[in-house]
Amino acid sequence: MSSPDPTPEGESRELTMAQAIREAIAEEMRRDSSVFVMGEDVAEAGTPFKVLSGLVEEFGPERVIDTPISEPGFTGMGVGAAMTGRRPVVDIMFGDFLGLVMDQVANQAAKVHYMSGGKLSVPLTIRTTMGASRRSAAQHSQSLHAWVSHIPGLKVVLPSTPYDAKGLMKTAIRDNSPVVFFEDKMNYQQRGQVPVAEYTIPLGVADIKRPGKDVTVIATSSMVLVAMEAAEVLAQEGIECEVVDPRTTVPLDREALINSVGRTTRAVVVDEGHRSYGVGAELAAVVSEGAFYFLDAPVRRLGAMDVPIPFSPVLEDLTVPTVQGLVDTVRELCGRK
Amino acid sequence: MSSPDPTPEGESRELTMAQAIREAIAEEMRRDSSVFVMGEDVAEAGTPFKVLSGLVEEFGPERVIDTPISEPGFTGMGVGAAMTGRRPVVDIMFGDFLGLVMDQVANQAAKVHYMSGGKLSVPLTIRTTMGASRRSAAQHSQSLHAWVSHIPGLKVVLPSTPYDAKGLMKTAIRDNSPVVFFEDKMNYQQRGQVPVAEYTIPLGVADIKRPGKDVTVIATSSMVLVAMEAAEVLAQEGIECEVVDPRTTVPLDREALINSVGRTTRAVVVDEGHRSYGVGAELAAVVSEGAFYFLDAPVRRLGAMDVPIPFSPVLEDLTVPTVQGLVDTVRELCGRK
Amino acid sequence: MSEIQATPQVTSAESGPDWQRVYRLMLTIRLFEERANDLYQRKIMPGLAHLSSGEEGVAVGVCTALRDDDYITSTHRGHGHCLAKGASADRMFAELLGKAAGYCGGKGGSMHIADQERGNLGANAIVGGSLGIATGAALSIKQRGSDQVAVSFIGDGALGQGVLYEVMNMASLWKLPIIYVCENNLYGEYTASSETIAGRPIERATAFGIPATEVDGQDVRAVYAATAEAVARARSGGGPAFLWCSTYRYFGHHVGDVDRGYYRSREEEQFWREQRDPISLARVWLEADGLVDAASLEELAEEVTHELDAAVEFAVAAPFPNPDQVATDVFA
Amino acid sequence: MSEIQATPQVTSAESGPDWQRVYRLMLTIRLFEERANDLYQRKIMPGLAHLSSGEEGVAVGVCTALRDDDYITSTHRGHGHCLAKGASADRMFAELLGKAAGYCGGKGGSMHIADQERGNLGANAIVGGSLGIATGAALSIKQRGSDQVAVSFIGDGALGQGVLYEVMNMASLWKLPIIYVCENNLYGEYTASSETIAGRPIERATAFGIPATEVDGQDVRAVYAATAEAVARARSGGGPAFLWCSTYRYFGHHVGDVDRGYYRSREEEQFWREQRDPISLARVWLEADGLVDAASLEELAEEVTHELDAAVEFAVAAPFPNPDQVATDVFA
Ligand SMILES: Cc1ncc(C[n+]2csc(CCOP(=O)(O)OP(=O)(O)O)c2C)c(N)n1
Ligand SMILES: Cc1ncc(C[n+]2csc(CCOP(=O)(O)OP(=O)(O)O)c2C)c(N)n1
Ligand SMILES: [Mg+2]
Ligand SMILES: [Mg+2]
C-alpha cells in the first residue's frame, strides 16, 4: 500500500466501514459546529444501514435531522444551508434516488460557485450508496457514480476500505465544494485497521492497494475487494496484479493510473456501474490514451451488465463483476488461456 | 454517405431540422391515433424553438397538450400512458431539465419492461435538447446524453441532419421501448434534403457522413457539422477524414466504428457533452479496445470543457469543440504539426 | 396452480359486493403475509419484503369497488393490493422467491410485482414512484374514451414527494379518472408521520380542487363505500378523488425490522391488533348480519389455508429462471 | 462606478419605510429594464433576458421590508429583485453583457445574477430551482440562532414544481424563517396560469399550515405591509409565510417574445399598463400625501436616468473576462 501506513506511530483498531464513516462524521461534527446531518431516518434509526447510529444521541436532533421523504427538497435545502454558513451532510438513502435529486445536484450544487464567479460556494457533502448483490432489485441496486462524475463542479469519492472511508469522509466534509460520497452497501461490514489518531486523506490521490508487475487492475469501491481476491488467485499462477484504487473519480489521479499501466503494459478496469457509458469507460479511455505506447494489449473493462439489476438471485449474480470473471479476464489478457 | 440516398427514386425538398422533426411527428400522429404530444408550451406556442408549430391546429389540444411546469409529473404520466396503450411524445424543453426527470426516466421508464419480465412496456419518446453556444449559461447549455446512455432500457438518439432526424424520429415513436431523442439547438435551422416519400431509419446503424482513409472522426449531433467542416479544411492539406456518425448511442453500432478505425488506423471522437465521463469516453474506449491492433496512435477525445458553461461569449466559445480545435487535433494525430 | 379468487365484482350499486368474498380476500392477504414472513425467516425468500398485515381493509375495500379492467399502481408494501386486484398467490410467491413462474419471471420480486392481466401496473420501490404512472394511465383512459378508472395506492410517506402535487394538479385540471388512495399507517420507515407531515393531510388534495375523504381504513365497508363513490364519479367524467385511509402495519417496516421499540410502542401495536383489526371487525358485523357463521368461517379459513399452502409449495418447487433470462426484456 | 442606493431600511415599525426611496427604486428598475431591452435590441447584450417591467411593486415592496443581511433567492426574471435588494446597476449591466466587472464576473449573466454582499443568493434559470436554496438558507438561519429571514421569489409557474411542496412542508414543520413570494403575472411563458393551476393558489400553502395572503402586487404599500407582517412573525420564530401577489409583465416572456397575440391580448396589456401600473399608482398617493411633488419627481427621474446611463456606459466599456477565467471557480 502506498497510502500512509495506518499504524506508523499510533495505535489502531479494527473498524467496519460503517463505523469508520460514523467516526469521521462524529469527529467533524465535534470539530466544527456548522456540520450537521440531514436525511430520512438518520436520527434514532441511524439510517437503515445503521451507519449513523449514536449521532443523534450525541449531537441532538438539531444537528441530526430526520426529514420527510423529500429528496429534492432536502437536498436543495442542503445547498442553501451550505451557501449560508453551514456544512451539511445530506443522506440519500439509496444511490438509485439520485434520479430524484440530479437537478439539485447538477444544476444547483455543482454550478453555484462557478455561476456566481466564485462569490458563493457550496460546502455540501452528499452521502449515498451504490452496489448490487443484495437481492434488492432494479430500483435499489444501481451504482450511479457516472452521472455525478460527469458534472463539472462535483467531487466524487468511492472509498474501498474503512481506512480510506474515514480519511476521505473527513476531507469531503471540510472541502468547500460539493462532494458526492458513495458507500457500497456490500462494504459496510467489511473490517479494517483504522488509526486512533486523527488523519485525513486528500481527494484525487489514487492508492496502490497491491503492487504487481504483470497487469494493472484499476478497481473502484467494492470492486477493489474483488480485485484483491482475484490478485491472490492469480499470484498463485504467477501473474502479479497491481491493484490501483483511484479512490476519487473527481478529481481523478490520471497520472497514477497511467504510470502503473506504463509499468505493467496491461490493464483491466473493474467498476460496478453499468459497463456502457460508465465510469469504467473514462478510466479505460484515460489509460488507453495516456499509456498507449506502453500497452501490450487492449484495456479491458468489467462492469455491471447493461441490464436493470434483476431480483432473482440466480440472475442478479450474473450481472456484477466477480472474482472468477476478473481472473478469467486477466488470464486471457496475459495470454494464459 | 452510406445511408440510403434520400432521393433514390422520389422527390425531395430542403427542410430545416426543426421542420423535419415536426413532419416526422405529424406523420406518425396521422398514422397512429395513439401518438400524442405533451409538454410545456407545445401547443399554440409550438415550443420556444417552434419545432411543433402547427400541430395543435391539426390534431387539437387533446393530442398536443400544454402542461404545467411539472417535468417529473408529466414525464411520469408519459410512462403510465405508454404502459396503457398510448405512444406519448414527451417534450422536455431543455436537456438541462433532465435533472428533474431522471427518476421517472431511469427508475421507471427504463426498467418497467425488464422488471415486469417483459409483460409491460413503455413505448415512450422523450424529445429534448442539447448544445451550448447560445449564451444561455450553465443551466440551459448542457448536453446530458451520457446520463441516459448509461441506463439499460433506454434508447438514445442524436440526429445530426434533417434527413436523419426525420427518419430516426419516426422509428423512435414506433419503437416499443423508451427512446430519448436529443435535438441540438444549434441544428434546428440547419437545412438539408428530405425525401417527400415516407422513410424510416433504424436505430443502431451508424452513418459514414464522409468517407476518408487517413483518420476516423467519430462525431455526434452538431459535432458532425464541426467534423465535416474540419474534414474540408484537412482535405486541402491532403488529410482525408472519414466522418462517422453513430446516430444513436444506444444501441451503438460498435462494428461500424471499429471497422472504420481499423481502416484508417487513427481516431478522434468529438461529442458536445463534457469531456470527462461523457459519451466520448465510451466511444473512445470501444474503439481503443476493438481496433487496438490497428491503431497507430492513441484515440483522442474532444468534448466540452469540464466546466459549467459560462455565460460570457468570450468564455463560452472556449468551452465547446471547434473546427479549429478539431483540425489541430487531427493534424497532430497525423504527425503534421 | 391453485386459483385465488378474482376481485369480487360489484354486480350493481344496490346489491353491493359479495361480503363473504371480501372477508375471504382479507384473510387471504393476512395468511399470505404470514407465509411470506415465514419464507423470509427460513431464508427461502431472498432480499426483503414489506408486509401489509393490518392494512387488508384498505386494499380489499378499494379493489372491491374496481373492475378487472381498472388499473392500480402499488407500492413497496404491495402484496395486499396485488391479491385484492385478483392475482394468484402461487405466481406471487414464485415471484417473491425469484422463480421463473413468478408474475415477472422472477425479475421483479416483491417490490416490483405487477399483474398485467388484472390491471396491476406494478409495485414500486421508489416512494411515490408510481404516481406518474397511475395518473398517466388515467390520461390514457380519458384519451381512449374508456370508462375505466385508475387507482394509485401510496403511503403517508409519499406525501413528502413533490411529484404527488404535480400529478394531482394535472389530474384536477384535466378531470382524469384517478383515485389517490393514501394508506396512513402512521409511519414512514422508522419515523412517525406526525413528524413529517405539516398541516391537515386531506387539504393537500383539496388545495388542488380534488375532493378528499378521511376514511377508517380498518372498516372495509367504509373503504368500499368511499371508493365506490369516487369511482362512480370518476367513471362519469367527474375527475379525481383522494382518500386518506387510517390504518396500521402490524409487522416492521420490512421483514427484518423486528426491534421497533425505538419508534413505536408495544402498547400501540397491541391496540391496533386487538381493537382495530380489519378482519376481526369485519367478522363481527358479518356474523351480526348473518352473512357468515362460525362454521362457514372455519371452512373458509381452511380453504384459504389450503390454497396458500399449495401456493407456497408450488413456488418453492418451481425452477429458477434460466441464466439466459438475464439479458432478455431489456428492450421491448 | 455610480452607486444605486441600497435597500430602503425600515427604521422602526411605526415610521415605515422611506417612500420616496421606494418610488425611486421602482423607477430604477423600470428604467433599468428599458435599457436592458435596448441593449438586447442593439445586439450588445448576448443571450436572452426576462424583463420584469410592470412587476416593480412586488420586488420593491418585499425588499423594503428586509434588512441587508436577509437573504433572497430570485428567478429568471430577477433584475428587479436584485436592484431592490440593493445591487448596483453598473455591475448588473456588466453581468448582463458578460463582462469581468459583472457581479459574477460575466459567468452567470442575467439568469444567474447573484449579489453575495446584499444577501441575494442568485437568480435561477430552473423554474422553482431556488426554492430549496432559500429554504435551506432559512434552516441555516435557524441553526445559527440568527434573526435573519429568507425570501424566495417565484413565479406562478413554479406552482407546477413539486419541490415547492416539499420545502413548504419542511419549512412549516420546522418553523423556518422563510417567506415564499409568488409573483402571479398570469402567465408562464406563453400559457395562461388559469390553464395550469387547479384550485385556489393560496390553499397550496395553507394546506401545509403556512399562513398565506393574497396581495395586490401593483400596490407597493400593500406588498410592503404584507411582507413586513410576515417578516416580523418569521424573525420572532413564527415560521414561514406565503404571499400570492397579482402582477403583470409588460414585455414578453423574454426580450425576444414580441408577437404575443396568440396568448394574450393587446387590450389586456393596455389595461395593466394604463390602469394598474405600480409606479403610476404610487405616484398618485405619494403626491396626494404630499410626499413628492412634480418637481421632486422630475429631479428624481433625472437622477436615476443619469445613474443608469452611466451604468450602461460603464458596462459597455468594461472589458470581457480573461480567457483563463473559463477554468477558474469550478471548485471552491
Ligand atoms: C424516493 C424514496 N425515498 C426513500 C425510500 C426508502 N423508503 C422505502 S419505504 C419508505 C417509507 C415509506 O413510507 P410510507 O409511504 O408511509 O409507506 P409505508 O412503508 O408506511 O407503507 C422509505 C423512506 C424509497 N424507497 N424511495
Ligand atoms: C424546470 C423548468 N422548466 C421549464 C423552464 C422553461 N421556462 C423558463 S421561464 C418559464 C415560465 C415560468 O413562469 P413563471 O414561473 O410564472 O415566471 P414568469 O416567467 O411568469 O415570471 C418556463 C416554462 C425552466 N426554466 N425550468
Ligand atoms: Mg406509512
Ligand atoms: Mg408567470
PDB file of N, CA, C and O in Angstrom, chain D residues 245-293:
ATOM      1  N   CYS D 245     -48.956  37.365  -4.955  1.00  0.00           N
ATOM      2  CA  CYS D 245     -49.020  38.757  -5.411  1.00  0.00           C
ATOM      3  C   CYS D 245     -49.457  38.814  -6.865  1.00  0.00           C
ATOM      4  O   CYS D 245     -48.762  38.311  -7.753  1.00  0.00           O
ATOM      5  N   SER D 246     -50.574  39.442  -7.120  1.00  0.00           N
ATOM      6  CA  SER D 246     -51.009  39.556  -8.514  1.00  0.00           C
ATOM      7  C   SER D 246     -50.255  40.704  -9.167  1.00  0.00           C
ATOM      8  O   SER D 246     -50.116  41.793  -8.605  1.00  0.00           O
ATOM      9  N   THR D 247     -49.748  40.453 -10.349  1.00  0.00           N
ATOM     10  CA  THR D 247     -48.960  41.460 -11.045  1.00  0.00           C
ATOM     11  C   THR D 247     -48.984  41.157 -12.538  1.00  0.00           C
ATOM     12  O   THR D 247     -49.784  40.325 -12.985  1.00  0.00           O
ATOM     13  N   TYR D 248     -48.141  41.815 -13.293  1.00  0.00           N
ATOM     14  CA  TYR D 248     -48.192  41.675 -14.752  1.00  0.00           C
ATOM     15  C   TYR D 248     -46.846  42.051 -15.334  1.00  0.00           C
ATOM     16  O   TYR D 248     -46.205  42.978 -14.858  1.00  0.00           O
ATOM     17  N   ARG D 249     -46.440  41.310 -16.360  1.00  0.00           N
ATOM     18  CA  ARG D 249     -45.217  41.725 -17.052  1.00  0.00           C
ATOM     19  C   ARG D 249     -45.609  42.418 -18.347  1.00  0.00           C
ATOM     20  O   ARG D 249     -46.385  41.896 -19.127  1.00  0.00           O
ATOM     21  N   TYR D 250     -45.034  43.591 -18.544  1.00  0.00           N
ATOM     22  CA  TYR D 250     -45.404  44.361 -19.729  1.00  0.00           C
ATOM     23  C   TYR D 250     -44.781  43.793 -20.991  1.00  0.00           C
ATOM     24  O   TYR D 250     -45.381  43.778 -22.057  1.00  0.00           O
ATOM     25  N   PHE D 251     -43.521  43.373 -20.862  1.00  0.00           N
ATOM     26  CA  PHE D 251     -42.830  42.859 -22.036  1.00  0.00           C
ATOM     27  C   PHE D 251     -43.228  41.396 -22.255  1.00  0.00           C
ATOM     28  O   PHE D 251     -44.050  40.845 -21.542  1.00  0.00           O
ATOM     29  N   GLY D 252     -42.583  40.804 -23.220  1.00  0.00           N
ATOM     30  CA  GLY D 252     -42.836  39.386 -23.481  1.00  0.00           C
ATOM     31  C   GLY D 252     -42.185  38.516 -22.432  1.00  0.00           C
ATOM     32  O   GLY D 252     -41.553  39.009 -21.491  1.00  0.00           O
ATOM     33  N   HIS D 253     -42.340  37.215 -22.595  1.00  0.00           N
ATOM     34  CA  HIS D 253     -41.696  36.293 -21.671  1.00  0.00           C
ATOM     35  C   HIS D 253     -40.207  36.591 -21.605  1.00  0.00           C
ATOM     36  O   HIS D 253     -39.611  36.639 -20.541  1.00  0.00           O
ATOM     37  N   HIS D 254     -39.599  36.775 -22.745  1.00  0.00           N
ATOM     38  CA  HIS D 254     -38.220  37.269 -22.777  1.00  0.00           C
ATOM     39  C   HIS D 254     -38.130  38.359 -23.821  1.00  0.00           C
ATOM     40  O   HIS D 254     -39.111  38.634 -24.529  1.00  0.00           O
ATOM     41  N   VAL D 255     -36.980  38.970 -23.883  1.00  0.00           N
ATOM     42  CA  VAL D 255     -36.832  40.124 -24.768  1.00  0.00           C
ATOM     43  C   VAL D 255     -37.180  39.834 -26.221  1.00  0.00           C
ATOM     44  O   VAL D 255     -37.559  40.737 -26.961  1.00  0.00           O
ATOM     45  N   GLY D 256     -37.079  38.569 -26.609  1.00  0.00           N
ATOM     46  CA  GLY D 256     -37.361  38.237 -27.998  1.00  0.00           C
ATOM     47  C   GLY D 256     -38.830  37.917 -28.273  1.00  0.00           C
ATOM     48  O   GLY D 256     -39.223  37.729 -29.418  1.00  0.00           O
ATOM     49  N   ASP D 257     -39.637  37.878 -27.227  1.00  0.00           N
ATOM     50  CA  ASP D 257     -41.050  37.497 -27.370  1.00  0.00           C
ATOM     51  C   ASP D 257     -41.870  38.738 -27.695  1.00  0.00           C
ATOM     52  O   ASP D 257     -42.401  39.410 -26.815  1.00  0.00           O
ATOM     53  N   VAL D 258     -41.972  39.013 -28.973  1.00  0.00           N
ATOM     54  CA  VAL D 258     -42.548  40.283 -29.396  1.00  0.00           C
ATOM     55  C   VAL D 258     -43.985  40.123 -29.884  1.00  0.00           C
ATOM     56  O   VAL D 258     -44.858  40.913 -29.553  1.00  0.00           O
ATOM     57  N   ASP D 259     -44.253  39.077 -30.641  1.00  0.00           N
ATOM     58  CA  ASP D 259     -45.623  38.843 -31.127  1.00  0.00           C
ATOM     59  C   ASP D 259     -46.369  37.990 -30.111  1.00  0.00           C
ATOM     60  O   ASP D 259     -46.243  36.774 -30.095  1.00  0.00           O
ATOM     61  N   ARG D 260     -47.165  38.626 -29.285  1.00  0.00           N
ATOM     62  CA  ARG D 260     -47.770  37.908 -28.172  1.00  0.00           C
ATOM     63  C   ARG D 260     -49.252  37.642 -28.377  1.00  0.00           C
ATOM     64  O   ARG D 260     -49.933  37.139 -27.494  1.00  0.00           O
ATOM     65  N   GLY D 261     -49.727  38.030 -29.566  1.00  0.00           N
ATOM     66  CA  GLY D 261     -51.164  37.973 -29.810  1.00  0.00           C
ATOM     67  C   GLY D 261     -51.779  36.595 -29.588  1.00  0.00           C
ATOM     68  O   GLY D 261     -52.940  36.481 -29.231  1.00  0.00           O
ATOM     69  N   TYR D 262     -50.985  35.548 -29.788  1.00  0.00           N
ATOM     70  CA  TYR D 262     -51.595  34.217 -29.694  1.00  0.00           C
ATOM     71  C   TYR D 262     -51.829  33.781 -28.260  1.00  0.00           C
ATOM     72  O   TYR D 262     -52.504  32.785 -28.027  1.00  0.00           O
ATOM     73  N   TYR D 263     -51.251  34.493 -27.319  1.00  0.00           N
ATOM     74  CA  TYR D 263     -51.538  34.062 -25.946  1.00  0.00           C
ATOM     75  C   TYR D 263     -52.089  35.146 -25.033  1.00  0.00           C
ATOM     76  O   TYR D 263     -52.583  34.843 -23.956  1.00  0.00           O
ATOM     77  N   ARG D 264     -52.004  36.412 -25.462  1.00  0.00           N
ATOM     78  CA  ARG D 264     -52.691  37.419 -24.660  1.00  0.00           C
ATOM     79  C   ARG D 264     -53.004  38.645 -25.518  1.00  0.00           C
ATOM     80  O   ARG D 264     -52.334  38.901 -26.529  1.00  0.00           O
ATOM     81  N   SER D 265     -54.002  39.404 -25.089  1.00  0.00           N
ATOM     82  CA  SER D 265     -54.495  40.467 -25.964  1.00  0.00           C
ATOM     83  C   SER D 265     -53.809  41.799 -25.671  1.00  0.00           C
ATOM     84  O   SER D 265     -53.354  42.056 -24.563  1.00  0.00           O
ATOM     85  N   ARG D 266     -53.775  42.612 -26.686  1.00  0.00           N
ATOM     86  CA  ARG D 266     -53.293  43.991 -26.566  1.00  0.00           C
ATOM     87  C   ARG D 266     -54.093  44.736 -25.495  1.00  0.00           C
ATOM     88  O   ARG D 266     -53.558  45.539 -24.735  1.00  0.00           O
ATOM     89  N   GLU D 267     -55.410  44.456 -25.475  1.00  0.00           N
ATOM     90  CA  GLU D 267     -56.281  45.165 -24.529  1.00  0.00           C
ATOM     91  C   GLU D 267     -55.851  44.867 -23.105  1.00  0.00           C
ATOM     92  O   GLU D 267     -55.790  45.729 -22.248  1.00  0.00           O
ATOM     93  N   GLU D 268     -55.566  43.598 -22.863  1.00  0.00           N
ATOM     94  CA  GLU D 268     -55.145  43.214 -21.518  1.00  0.00           C
ATOM     95  C   GLU D 268     -53.845  43.930 -21.148  1.00  0.00           C
ATOM     96  O   GLU D 268     -53.711  44.484 -20.059  1.00  0.00           O
ATOM     97  N   GLU D 269     -52.912  43.931 -22.055  1.00  0.00           N
ATOM     98  CA  GLU D 269     -51.641  44.597 -21.789  1.00  0.00           C
ATOM     99  C   GLU D 269     -51.872  46.071 -21.485  1.00  0.00           C
ATOM    100  O   GLU D 269     -51.296  46.638 -20.552  1.00  0.00           O
ATOM    101  N   GLN D 270     -52.740  46.649 -22.307  1.00  0.00           N
ATOM    102  CA  GLN D 270     -53.032  48.072 -22.150  1.00  0.00           C
ATOM    103  C   GLN D 270     -53.672  48.352 -20.796  1.00  0.00           C
ATOM    104  O   GLN D 270     -53.324  49.311 -20.120  1.00  0.00           O
ATOM    105  N   PHE D 271     -54.603  47.498 -20.433  1.00  0.00           N
ATOM    106  CA  PHE D 271     -55.282  47.683 -19.148  1.00  0.00           C
ATOM    107  C   PHE D 271     -54.269  47.746 -18.018  1.00  0.00           C
ATOM    108  O   PHE D 271     -54.286  48.651 -17.191  1.00  0.00           O
ATOM    109  N   TRP D 272     -53.371  46.788 -17.969  1.00  0.00           N
ATOM    110  CA  TRP D 272     -52.408  46.763 -16.864  1.00  0.00           C
ATOM    111  C   TRP D 272     -51.472  47.965 -16.912  1.00  0.00           C
ATOM    112  O   TRP D 272     -51.193  48.596 -15.897  1.00  0.00           O
ATOM    113  N   ARG D 273     -50.999  48.263 -18.099  1.00  0.00           N
ATOM    114  CA  ARG D 273     -50.079  49.391 -18.222  1.00  0.00           C
ATOM    115  C   ARG D 273     -50.754  50.699 -17.799  1.00  0.00           C
ATOM    116  O   ARG D 273     -50.154  51.529 -17.128  1.00  0.00           O
ATOM    117  N   GLU D 274     -52.003  50.850 -18.210  1.00  0.00           N
ATOM    118  CA  GLU D 274     -52.649  52.146 -18.003  1.00  0.00           C
ATOM    119  C   GLU D 274     -53.353  52.252 -16.668  1.00  0.00           C
ATOM    120  O   GLU D 274     -53.364  53.317 -16.051  1.00  0.00           O
ATOM    121  N   GLN D 275     -53.951  51.158 -16.241  1.00  0.00           N
ATOM    122  CA  GLN D 275     -54.755  51.229 -15.013  1.00  0.00           C
ATOM    123  C   GLN D 275     -54.022  50.708 -13.784  1.00  0.00           C
ATOM    124  O   GLN D 275     -54.389  51.020 -12.665  1.00  0.00           O
ATOM    125  N   ARG D 276     -53.062  49.847 -13.999  1.00  0.00           N
ATOM    126  CA  ARG D 276     -52.536  49.093 -12.859  1.00  0.00           C
ATOM    127  C   ARG D 276     -51.031  49.233 -12.710  1.00  0.00           C
ATOM    128  O   ARG D 276     -50.391  48.383 -12.091  1.00  0.00           O
ATOM    129  N   ASP D 277     -50.478  50.272 -13.275  1.00  0.00           N
ATOM    130  CA  ASP D 277     -49.020  50.413 -13.204  1.00  0.00           C
ATOM    131  C   ASP D 277     -48.576  50.767 -11.787  1.00  0.00           C
ATOM    132  O   ASP D 277     -49.035  51.750 -11.201  1.00  0.00           O
ATOM    133  N   PRO D 278     -47.666  49.988 -11.212  1.00  0.00           N
ATOM    134  CA  PRO D 278     -47.293  50.198  -9.807  1.00  0.00           C
ATOM    135  C   PRO D 278     -46.628  51.552  -9.576  1.00  0.00           C
ATOM    136  O   PRO D 278     -46.765  52.125  -8.492  1.00  0.00           O
ATOM    137  N   ILE D 279     -45.933  52.043 -10.575  1.00  0.00           N
ATOM    138  CA  ILE D 279     -45.242  53.323 -10.397  1.00  0.00           C
ATOM    139  C   ILE D 279     -46.235  54.474 -10.479  1.00  0.00           C
ATOM    140  O   ILE D 279     -46.252  55.369  -9.630  1.00  0.00           O
ATOM    141  N   SER D 280     -47.105  54.429 -11.471  1.00  0.00           N
ATOM    142  CA  SER D 280     -48.126  55.478 -11.581  1.00  0.00           C
ATOM    143  C   SER D 280     -49.024  55.479 -10.356  1.00  0.00           C
ATOM    144  O   SER D 280     -49.385  56.546  -9.826  1.00  0.00           O
ATOM    145  N   LEU D 281     -49.404  54.290  -9.913  1.00  0.00           N
ATOM    146  CA  LEU D 281     -50.282  54.219  -8.741  1.00  0.00           C
ATOM    147  C   LEU D 281     -49.598  54.810  -7.516  1.00  0.00           C
ATOM    148  O   LEU D 281     -50.211  55.537  -6.731  1.00  0.00           O
ATOM    149  N   ALA D 282     -48.329  54.527  -7.365  1.00  0.00           N
ATOM    150  CA  ALA D 282     -47.592  55.055  -6.208  1.00  0.00           C
ATOM    151  C   ALA D 282     -47.499  56.568  -6.300  1.00  0.00           C
ATOM    152  O   ALA D 282     -47.657  57.286  -5.309  1.00  0.00           O
ATOM    153  N   ARG D 283     -47.277  57.015  -7.504  1.00  0.00           N
ATOM    154  CA  ARG D 283     -47.146  58.447  -7.703  1.00  0.00           C
ATOM    155  C   ARG D 283     -48.402  59.187  -7.239  1.00  0.00           C
ATOM    156  O   ARG D 283     -48.321  60.244  -6.601  1.00  0.00           O
ATOM    157  N   VAL D 284     -49.532  58.603  -7.546  1.00  0.00           N
ATOM    158  CA  VAL D 284     -50.796  59.247  -7.179  1.00  0.00           C
ATOM    159  C   VAL D 284     -50.889  59.475  -5.668  1.00  0.00           C
ATOM    160  O   VAL D 284     -51.133  60.577  -5.199  1.00  0.00           O
ATOM    161  N   TRP D 285     -50.632  58.415  -4.917  1.00  0.00           N
ATOM    162  CA  TRP D 285     -50.796  58.623  -3.475  1.00  0.00           C
ATOM    163  C   TRP D 285     -49.617  59.351  -2.845  1.00  0.00           C
ATOM    164  O   TRP D 285     -49.754  60.037  -1.842  1.00  0.00           O
ATOM    165  N   LEU D 286     -48.461  59.210  -3.457  1.00  0.00           N
ATOM    166  CA  LEU D 286     -47.315  59.983  -2.945  1.00  0.00           C
ATOM    167  C   LEU D 286     -47.584  61.472  -3.080  1.00  0.00           C
ATOM    168  O   LEU D 286     -47.298  62.261  -2.176  1.00  0.00           O
ATOM    169  N   GLU D 287     -48.141  61.828  -4.209  1.00  0.00           N
ATOM    170  CA  GLU D 287     -48.479  63.242  -4.422  1.00  0.00           C
ATOM    171  C   GLU D 287     -49.608  63.659  -3.487  1.00  0.00           C
ATOM    172  O   GLU D 287     -49.543  64.705  -2.838  1.00  0.00           O
ATOM    173  N   ALA D 288     -50.616  62.794  -3.405  1.00  0.00           N
ATOM    174  CA  ALA D 288     -51.759  63.117  -2.540  1.00  0.00           C
ATOM    175  C   ALA D 288     -51.314  63.294  -1.093  1.00  0.00           C
ATOM    176  O   ALA D 288     -51.774  64.181  -0.377  1.00  0.00           O
ATOM    177  N   ASP D 289     -50.376  62.440  -0.666  1.00  0.00           N
ATOM    178  CA  ASP D 289     -49.894  62.534   0.709  1.00  0.00           C
ATOM    179  C   ASP D 289     -48.844  63.623   0.880  1.00  0.00           C
ATOM    180  O   ASP D 289     -48.282  63.788   1.973  1.00  0.00           O
ATOM    181  N   GLY D 290     -48.541  64.286  -0.199  1.00  0.00           N
ATOM    182  CA  GLY D 290     -47.569  65.366  -0.117  1.00  0.00           C
ATOM    183  C   GLY D 290     -46.138  64.890   0.076  1.00  0.00           C
ATOM    184  O   GLY D 290     -45.268  65.655   0.490  1.00  0.00           O
ATOM    185  N   LEU D 291     -45.881  63.638  -0.223  1.00  0.00           N
ATOM    186  CA  LEU D 291     -44.518  63.128  -0.053  1.00  0.00           C
ATOM    187  C   LEU D 291     -43.613  63.500  -1.217  1.00  0.00           C
ATOM    188  O   LEU D 291     -42.391  63.512  -1.088  1.00  0.00           O
ATOM    189  N   VAL D 292     -44.218  63.725  -2.352  1.00  0.00           N
ATOM    190  CA  VAL D 292     -43.455  64.197  -3.521  1.00  0.00           C
ATOM    191  C   VAL D 292     -44.289  65.241  -4.251  1.00  0.00           C
ATOM    192  O   VAL D 292     -45.499  65.343  -4.036  1.00  0.00           O
ATOM    193  N   ASP D 293     -43.628  65.985  -5.091  1.00  0.00           N
ATOM    194  CA  ASP D 293     -44.381  66.848  -5.995  1.00  0.00           C
ATOM    195  C   ASP D 293     -43.777  66.710  -7.386  1.00  0.00           C
ATOM    196  O   ASP D 293     -42.776  66.012  -7.576  1.00  0.00           O
TER     197      ASP D 293
END
